[in-house]
Amino acid sequence: DTGVSQDPRHKITKRGQNVTFRCDPISEHNRLYWYRQTLGQGPEFLTYFQNEAQLEKSRLLSDRFSAERPKGSFSTLEIQRTEQGDSAMYLCASRNKDQPQHFGDGTRLSIL
Amino acid sequence: DQQVKQNSPSLSVQEGRISILNCDYTNSMFDYFLWYKKYPAEGPTFLISISSIKDKNEDGRFTVFLNKSAKHLSLHIVPSQPGDSAVYFCAASARETSGSRLTFGEGTQLTVNP
């Protein structure tokens, strides 16, 4: 059973640079979620896709953030002009209807 | 505002004893509750869930209790094992809205001592 896969696992970048993360969900899952987790906190919802449609975005997702799921399979999360406050663990999860969300191991972003 | 709260940042128990982790919520629209376990450098792993139409759900050593009137749920682990040492997150969702996005508590670090 292949779980949710995220790439890269770690990303270190300078402030002001753009970064892109990838998430490959469990193959038969049509719902995909992005969350952000900072130290000492639980994950916070960012955005949600059903197939290729982005159905909801949190107010946490500023204009610098964009997410896509072009063919309803993998998804990308891009952060433009990164800031120190973007340092966090970015988690992806997927599920099918009436199932719990299954999470990947996340991408840890560090902004220098 | 923090809609899901786990008031105990940490809990330490002896191997073989019961671990009880608590969670409170404020949003009355929540109708589905989950517990996740997280080891360092890994993503959260689903443990057990409960629908608001039930007050108890059991899976092996894990039991979740839901008290809707008090907006409180708890996770019981018995007997506790050293491998259970991890951060436990309570999460809630309103399944009819928002695609079942999860709202998480802050987590409780459980340490099970041999």
PDB file of C-alpha atoms in Angstrom:
ATOM      1  CA  ASP A   1       0.000   0.000   0.000  1.00  0.00           C
ATOM      2  CA  THR A   2       1.661   3.216  -1.175  1.00  0.00           C
ATOM      3  CA  GLY A   3       0.946   6.103   1.166  1.00  0.00           C
ATOM      4  CA  VAL A   4       0.940   9.839   0.572  1.00  0.00           C
ATOM      5  CA  SER A   5       4.313  10.946  -0.770  1.00  0.00           C
ATOM      6  CA  GLN A   6       5.761  14.440  -0.412  1.00  0.00           C
ATOM      7  CA  ASP A   7       8.833  15.907  -2.049  1.00  0.00           C
ATOM      8  CA  PRO A   8      11.208  17.317  -0.986  1.00  0.00           C
ATOM      9  CA  ARG A   9      11.375  16.309   2.664  1.00  0.00           C
ATOM     10  CA  HIS A  10      13.444  19.357   3.538  1.00  0.00           C
ATOM     11  CA  LYS A  11      13.866  22.690   1.797  1.00  0.00           C
ATOM     12  CA  ILE A  12      16.214  25.469   2.892  1.00  0.00           C
ATOM     13  CA  THR A  13      16.009  28.719   1.008  1.00  0.00           C
ATOM     14  CA  LYS A  14      16.801  32.394   1.344  1.00  0.00           C
ATOM     15  CA  ARG A  15      14.125  34.937   2.121  1.00  0.00           C
ATOM     16  CA  GLY A  16      12.530  36.251  -1.040  1.00  0.00           C
ATOM     17  CA  GLN A  17      13.011  33.095  -3.081  1.00  0.00           C
ATOM     18  CA  ASN A  18      10.172  31.006  -4.543  1.00  0.00           C
ATOM     19  CA  VAL A  19       9.662  27.396  -3.502  1.00  0.00           C
ATOM     20  CA  THR A  20       7.443  24.605  -4.796  1.00  0.00           C
ATOM     21  CA  PHE A  21       6.418  21.417  -3.020  1.00  0.00           C
ATOM     22  CA  ARG A  22       4.859  18.328  -4.513  1.00  0.00           C
ATOM     23  CA  CYS A  23       2.341  15.871  -3.069  1.00  0.00           C
ATOM     24  CA  ASP A  24       1.396  12.510  -4.562  1.00  0.00           C
ATOM     25  CA  PRO A  25      -1.768  11.238  -2.846  1.00  0.00           C
ATOM     26  CA  ILE A  26      -2.859   7.648  -2.427  1.00  0.00           C
ATOM     27  CA  SER A  27      -3.799   6.674  -5.968  1.00  0.00           C
ATOM     28  CA  GLU A  28      -7.543   6.136  -5.628  1.00  0.00           C
ATOM     29  CA  HIS A  29      -8.126   9.158  -3.378  1.00  0.00           C
ATOM     30  CA  ASN A  30      -9.986  12.025  -5.036  1.00  0.00           C
ATOM     31  CA  ARG A  31      -9.740  14.520  -2.146  1.00  0.00           C
ATOM     32  CA  LEU A  32      -6.451  16.226  -1.350  1.00  0.00           C
ATOM     33  CA  TYR A  33      -5.618  18.659   1.458  1.00  0.00           C
ATOM     34  CA  TRP A  34      -2.709  20.919   2.380  1.00  0.00           C
ATOM     35  CA  TYR A  35      -1.935  21.864   5.983  1.00  0.00           C
ATOM     36  CA  ARG A  36       0.811  23.852   7.678  1.00  0.00           C
ATOM     37  CA  GLN A  37       2.248  23.004  11.079  1.00  0.00           C
ATOM     38  CA  THR A  38       4.462  25.217  13.204  1.00  0.00           C
ATOM     39  CA  LEU A  39       6.355  24.212  16.325  1.00  0.00           C
ATOM     40  CA  GLY A  40       4.114  23.348  19.253  1.00  0.00           C
ATOM     41  CA  GLN A  41       0.915  23.641  17.239  1.00  0.00           C
ATOM     42  CA  GLY A  42      -1.383  21.250  15.466  1.00  0.00           C
ATOM     43  CA  PRO A  43      -1.665  21.294  11.676  1.00  0.00           C
ATOM     44  CA  GLU A  44      -3.674  24.200  10.238  1.00  0.00           C
ATOM     45  CA  PHE A  45      -5.801  23.832   7.115  1.00  0.00           C
ATOM     46  CA  LEU A  46      -4.612  25.668   3.997  1.00  0.00           C
ATOM     47  CA  THR A  47      -6.584  24.365   1.021  1.00  0.00           C
ATOM     48  CA  TYR A  48      -8.617  21.461  -0.353  1.00  0.00           C
ATOM     49  CA  PHE A  49      -9.108  19.844  -3.769  1.00  0.00           C
ATOM     50  CA  GLN A  50     -11.736  17.450  -4.967  1.00  0.00           C
ATOM     51  CA  ASN A  51     -10.292  15.935  -8.126  1.00  0.00           C
ATOM     52  CA  GLU A  52      -8.768  18.930  -9.955  1.00  0.00           C
ATOM     53  CA  ALA A  53     -11.097  21.541  -8.463  1.00  0.00           C
ATOM     54  CA  GLN A  54      -9.798  23.712  -5.631  1.00  0.00           C
ATOM     55  CA  LEU A  55     -12.923  24.000  -3.491  1.00  0.00           C
ATOM     56  CA  GLU A  56     -11.721  25.884  -0.455  1.00  0.00           C
ATOM     57  CA  LYS A  57      -8.845  28.093   0.642  1.00  0.00           C
ATOM     58  CA  SER A  58      -8.068  29.237   4.159  1.00  0.00           C
ATOM     59  CA  ARG A  59      -7.472  32.890   4.944  1.00  0.00           C
ATOM     60  CA  LEU A  60      -3.988  31.677   5.952  1.00  0.00           C
ATOM     61  CA  LEU A  61      -3.295  31.198   2.246  1.00  0.00           C
ATOM     62  CA  SER A  62      -2.078  34.657   1.308  1.00  0.00           C
ATOM     63  CA  ASP A  63      -1.641  35.899  -2.264  1.00  0.00           C
ATOM     64  CA  ARG A  64       1.917  34.564  -2.201  1.00  0.00           C
ATOM     65  CA  PHE A  65       0.631  31.002  -1.931  1.00  0.00           C
ATOM     66  CA  SER A  66      -0.844  29.040  -4.810  1.00  0.00           C
ATOM     67  CA  ALA A  67      -1.819  25.406  -5.110  1.00  0.00           C
ATOM     68  CA  GLU A  68      -2.718  23.319  -8.119  1.00  0.00           C
ATOM     69  CA  ARG A  69      -3.877  19.812  -8.903  1.00  0.00           C
ATOM     70  CA  PRO A  70      -3.931  19.918 -12.678  1.00  0.00           C
ATOM     71  CA  LYS A  71      -4.999  16.378 -13.529  1.00  0.00           C
ATOM     72  CA  GLY A  72      -6.663  15.445 -10.305  1.00  0.00           C
ATOM     73  CA  SER A  73      -3.687  13.358  -9.230  1.00  0.00           C
ATOM     74  CA  PHE A  74      -0.570  15.016  -7.756  1.00  0.00           C
ATOM     75  CA  SER A  75      -0.657  18.531  -6.340  1.00  0.00           C
ATOM     76  CA  THR A  76       1.856  21.350  -6.020  1.00  0.00           C
ATOM     77  CA  LEU A  77       2.044  24.141  -3.455  1.00  0.00           C
ATOM     78  CA  GLU A  78       4.079  27.192  -4.418  1.00  0.00           C
ATOM     79  CA  ILE A  79       5.171  29.995  -2.134  1.00  0.00           C
ATOM     80  CA  GLN A  80       6.438  33.142  -3.813  1.00  0.00           C
ATOM     81  CA  ARG A  81       8.747  35.699  -2.184  1.00  0.00           C
ATOM     82  CA  THR A  82       9.210  33.601   0.918  1.00  0.00           C
ATOM     83  CA  GLU A  83       9.254  35.271   4.335  1.00  0.00           C
ATOM     84  CA  GLN A  84      10.652  34.161   7.690  1.00  0.00           C
ATOM     85  CA  GLY A  85       7.144  33.406   8.897  1.00  0.00           C
ATOM     86  CA  ASP A  86       6.716  30.804   6.162  1.00  0.00           C
ATOM     87  CA  SER A  87       9.099  28.472   7.989  1.00  0.00           C
ATOM     88  CA  ALA A  88       6.971  25.460   8.917  1.00  0.00           C
ATOM     89  CA  MET A  89       6.163  21.858   8.117  1.00  0.00           C
ATOM     90  CA  TYR A  90       3.850  21.609   5.101  1.00  0.00           C
ATOM     91  CA  LEU A  91       1.673  18.505   5.224  1.00  0.00           C
ATOM     92  CA  CYS A  92      -0.416  16.927   2.503  1.00  0.00           C
ATOM     93  CA  ALA A  93      -3.286  14.528   3.130  1.00  0.00           C
ATOM     94  CA  SER A  94      -5.684  12.588   0.943  1.00  0.00           C
ATOM     95  CA  ARG A  95      -8.842  10.577   1.356  1.00  0.00           C
ATOM     96  CA  ASN A  96     -11.887   9.177  -0.361  1.00  0.00           C
ATOM     97  CA  LYS A  97     -15.461   9.837   0.708  1.00  0.00           C
ATOM     98  CA  ASP A  98     -16.294   8.580   4.197  1.00  0.00           C
ATOM     99  CA  GLN A  99     -12.649   7.799   4.979  1.00  0.00           C
ATOM    100  CA  PRO A 100     -10.232   9.544   7.343  1.00  0.00           C
ATOM    101  CA  GLN A 101      -7.467  11.690   5.931  1.00  0.00           C
ATOM    102  CA  HIS A 102      -4.092  10.009   5.488  1.00  0.00           C
ATOM    103  CA  PHE A 103      -1.056  12.240   5.787  1.00  0.00           C
ATOM    104  CA  GLY A 104       2.342  12.288   4.145  1.00  0.00           C
ATOM    105  CA  ASP A 105       5.531  12.900   6.118  1.00  0.00           C
ATOM    106  CA  GLY A 106       5.591  16.555   5.128  1.00  0.00           C
ATOM    107  CA  THR A 107       8.063  19.045   3.691  1.00  0.00           C
ATOM    108  CA  ARG A 108      10.003  21.047   6.270  1.00  0.00           C
ATOM    109  CA  LEU A 109      10.691  24.557   4.980  1.00  0.00           C
ATOM    110  CA  SER A 110      13.422  26.682   6.557  1.00  0.00           C
ATOM    111  CA  ILE A 111      13.860  30.308   5.503  1.00  0.00           C
ATOM    112  CA  LEU A 112      17.311  31.792   6.077  1.00  0.00           C
TER     113      LEU A 112
ATOM    114  CA  ASP B   1     -10.011  31.388  18.085  1.00  0.00           C
ATOM    115  CA  GLN B   2      -8.965  27.904  19.112  1.00  0.00           C
ATOM    116  CA  GLN B   3     -11.941  25.685  18.271  1.00  0.00           C
ATOM    117  CA  VAL B   4     -10.222  22.483  19.399  1.00  0.00           C
ATOM    118  CA  LYS B   5      -8.141  22.487  22.554  1.00  0.00           C
ATOM    119  CA  GLN B   6      -5.933  19.946  24.226  1.00  0.00           C
ATOM    120  CA  ASN B   7      -5.135  21.471  27.579  1.00  0.00           C
ATOM    121  CA  SER B   8      -2.419  19.039  28.600  1.00  0.00           C
ATOM    122  CA  PRO B   9       0.810  19.561  26.654  1.00  0.00           C
ATOM    123  CA  SER B  10       2.273  16.389  28.126  1.00  0.00           C
ATOM    124  CA  LEU B  11       1.331  13.185  29.941  1.00  0.00           C
ATOM    125  CA  SER B  12       3.559  10.539  31.480  1.00  0.00           C
ATOM    126  CA  VAL B  13       2.313   7.050  32.441  1.00  0.00           C
ATOM    127  CA  GLN B  14       3.796   3.726  33.417  1.00  0.00           C
ATOM    128  CA  GLU B  15       3.801   0.817  31.003  1.00  0.00           C
ATOM    129  CA  GLY B  16       0.708  -1.320  31.445  1.00  0.00           C
ATOM    130  CA  ARG B  17      -1.377   1.466  32.954  1.00  0.00           C
ATOM    131  CA  ILE B  18      -4.126   3.460  31.269  1.00  0.00           C
ATOM    132  CA  SER B  19      -3.392   6.655  29.324  1.00  0.00           C
ATOM    133  CA  ILE B  20      -6.222   9.176  29.067  1.00  0.00           C
ATOM    134  CA  LEU B  21      -5.885  12.068  26.666  1.00  0.00           C
ATOM    135  CA  ASN B  22      -8.478  14.809  26.639  1.00  0.00           C
ATOM    136  CA  CYS B  23      -9.820  17.227  24.066  1.00  0.00           C
ATOM    137  CA  ASP B  24     -12.444  19.990  24.145  1.00  0.00           C
ATOM    138  CA  TYR B  25     -14.145  21.729  21.247  1.00  0.00           C
ATOM    139  CA  THR B  26     -16.335  24.776  20.879  1.00  0.00           C
ATOM    140  CA  ASN B  27     -17.880  24.521  17.411  1.00  0.00           C
ATOM    141  CA  SER B  28     -21.271  22.793  17.620  1.00  0.00           C
ATOM    142  CA  MET B  29     -21.136  22.107  13.865  1.00  0.00           C
ATOM    143  CA  PHE B  30     -18.395  19.512  14.364  1.00  0.00           C
ATOM    144  CA  ASP B  31     -19.844  16.046  13.828  1.00  0.00           C
ATOM    145  CA  TYR B  32     -16.804  13.843  13.273  1.00  0.00           C
ATOM    146  CA  PHE B  33     -13.792  13.519  15.535  1.00  0.00           C
ATOM    147  CA  LEU B  34     -10.453  11.819  15.026  1.00  0.00           C
ATOM    148  CA  TRP B  35      -7.265  11.062  16.901  1.00  0.00           C
ATOM    149  CA  TYR B  36      -3.897  11.046  15.181  1.00  0.00           C
ATOM    150  CA  LYS B  37      -0.530   9.936  16.505  1.00  0.00           C
ATOM    151  CA  LYS B  38       2.680  11.619  15.379  1.00  0.00           C
ATOM    152  CA  TYR B  39       6.259  10.463  15.738  1.00  0.00           C
ATOM    153  CA  PRO B  40       9.130  12.927  15.146  1.00  0.00           C
ATOM    154  CA  ALA B  41       9.946  13.515  11.469  1.00  0.00           C
ATOM    155  CA  GLU B  42       6.804  11.682  10.348  1.00  0.00           C
ATOM    156  CA  GLY B  43       3.339  12.816   9.366  1.00  0.00           C
ATOM    157  CA  PRO B  44       0.300  12.247  11.593  1.00  0.00           C
ATOM    158  CA  THR B  45      -1.009   8.681  11.523  1.00  0.00           C
ATOM    159  CA  PHE B  46      -4.741   8.045  11.865  1.00  0.00           C
ATOM    160  CA  LEU B  47      -5.671   6.108  15.018  1.00  0.00           C
ATOM    161  CA  ILE B  48      -9.385   6.107  15.614  1.00  0.00           C
ATOM    162  CA  SER B  49     -12.465   8.192  14.906  1.00  0.00           C
ATOM    163  CA  ILE B  50     -15.991   8.703  16.176  1.00  0.00           C
ATOM    164  CA  SER B  51     -19.132  10.131  14.655  1.00  0.00           C
ATOM    165  CA  SER B  52     -21.340  12.445  16.682  1.00  0.00           C
ATOM    166  CA  ILE B  53     -24.142   9.861  16.583  1.00  0.00           C
ATOM    167  CA  LYS B  54     -22.081   7.633  18.849  1.00  0.00           C
ATOM    168  CA  ASP B  55     -20.627   8.123  22.303  1.00  0.00           C
ATOM    169  CA  LYS B  56     -17.972   5.421  22.191  1.00  0.00           C
ATOM    170  CA  ASN B  57     -15.800   3.680  19.624  1.00  0.00           C
ATOM    171  CA  GLU B  58     -13.303   0.970  20.395  1.00  0.00           C
ATOM    172  CA  ASP B  59     -10.423  -0.478  18.376  1.00  0.00           C
ATOM    173  CA  GLY B  60      -8.139  -2.851  20.227  1.00  0.00           C
ATOM    174  CA  ARG B  61      -6.301  -0.981  22.967  1.00  0.00           C
ATOM    175  CA  PHE B  62      -7.776   2.350  21.870  1.00  0.00           C
ATOM    176  CA  THR B  63     -11.189   3.700  22.873  1.00  0.00           C
ATOM    177  CA  VAL B  64     -12.572   7.133  22.109  1.00  0.00           C
ATOM    178  CA  PHE B  65     -15.396   8.598  24.185  1.00  0.00           C
ATOM    179  CA  LEU B  66     -17.533  11.524  23.075  1.00  0.00           C
ATOM    180  CA  ASN B  67     -19.627  13.715  25.384  1.00  0.00           C
ATOM    181  CA  LYS B  68     -21.530  16.034  23.080  1.00  0.00           C
ATOM    182  CA  SER B  69     -23.259  18.003  25.809  1.00  0.00           C
ATOM    183  CA  ALA B  70     -19.887  18.866  27.317  1.00  0.00           C
ATOM    184  CA  LYS B  71     -18.200  19.172  23.908  1.00  0.00           C
ATOM    185  CA  HIS B  72     -15.502  16.872  25.188  1.00  0.00           C
ATOM    186  CA  LEU B  73     -13.797  13.775  23.899  1.00  0.00           C
ATOM    187  CA  SER B  74     -11.127  11.545  25.299  1.00  0.00           C
ATOM    188  CA  LEU B  75      -8.824   8.809  24.069  1.00  0.00           C
ATOM    189  CA  HIS B  76      -8.109   5.874  26.355  1.00  0.00           C
ATOM    190  CA  ILE B  77      -5.145   3.608  25.711  1.00  0.00           C
ATOM    191  CA  VAL B  78      -4.993   0.464  27.780  1.00  0.00           C
ATOM    192  CA  PRO B  79      -2.618  -1.103  28.446  1.00  0.00           C
ATOM    193  CA  SER B  80      -0.102   1.591  27.512  1.00  0.00           C
ATOM    194  CA  GLN B  81       3.118   0.465  25.836  1.00  0.00           C
ATOM    195  CA  PRO B  82       6.457   2.280  25.390  1.00  0.00           C
ATOM    196  CA  GLY B  83       5.835   2.301  21.619  1.00  0.00           C
ATOM    197  CA  ASP B  84       2.791   4.493  22.262  1.00  0.00           C
ATOM    198  CA  SER B  85       5.096   7.373  23.197  1.00  0.00           C
ATOM    199  CA  ALA B  86       4.308  10.073  20.639  1.00  0.00           C
ATOM    200  CA  VAL B  87       2.383  13.330  20.189  1.00  0.00           C
ATOM    201  CA  TYR B  88      -1.362  12.758  19.993  1.00  0.00           C
ATOM    202  CA  PHE B  89      -3.580  15.201  18.119  1.00  0.00           C
ATOM    203  CA  CYS B  90      -7.315  15.516  18.441  1.00  0.00           C
ATOM    204  CA  ALA B  91      -9.072  16.726  15.274  1.00  0.00           C
ATOM    205  CA  ALA B  92     -12.636  17.626  14.367  1.00  0.00           C
ATOM    206  CA  SER B  93     -14.604  18.280  11.205  1.00  0.00           C
ATOM    207  CA  ALA B  94     -18.051  19.280  10.023  1.00  0.00           C
ATOM    208  CA  ARG B  95     -18.586  16.717   7.297  1.00  0.00           C
ATOM    209  CA  GLU B  96     -21.469  18.404   5.526  1.00  0.00           C
ATOM    210  CA  THR B  97     -19.453  21.566   4.960  1.00  0.00           C
ATOM    211  CA  SER B  98     -15.951  22.470   3.922  1.00  0.00           C
ATOM    212  CA  GLY B  99     -15.010  19.122   2.447  1.00  0.00           C
ATOM    213  CA  SER B 100     -14.327  17.711   5.898  1.00  0.00           C
ATOM    214  CA  ARG B 101     -11.337  19.956   6.536  1.00  0.00           C
ATOM    215  CA  LEU B 102      -9.812  19.055   9.888  1.00  0.00           C
ATOM    216  CA  THR B 103      -9.353  21.451  12.798  1.00  0.00           C
ATOM    217  CA  PHE B 104      -6.616  20.195  15.119  1.00  0.00           C
ATOM    218  CA  GLY B 105      -5.783  20.705  18.763  1.00  0.00           C
ATOM    219  CA  GLU B 106      -2.267  21.625  19.863  1.00  0.00           C
ATOM    220  CA  GLY B 107      -1.293  18.057  20.691  1.00  0.00           C
ATOM    221  CA  THR B 108      -0.349  16.128  23.839  1.00  0.00           C
ATOM    222  CA  GLN B 109       3.064  14.499  24.197  1.00  0.00           C
ATOM    223  CA  LEU B 110       2.525  11.050  25.724  1.00  0.00           C
ATOM    224  CA  THR B 111       5.478   9.315  27.338  1.00  0.00           C
ATOM    225  CA  VAL B 112       5.066   5.711  28.430  1.00  0.00           C
ATOM    226  CA  ASN B 113       7.800   4.668  30.831  1.00  0.00           C
ATOM    227  CA  PRO B 114       8.958   1.027  30.931  1.00  0.00           C
TER     228      PRO B 114
END
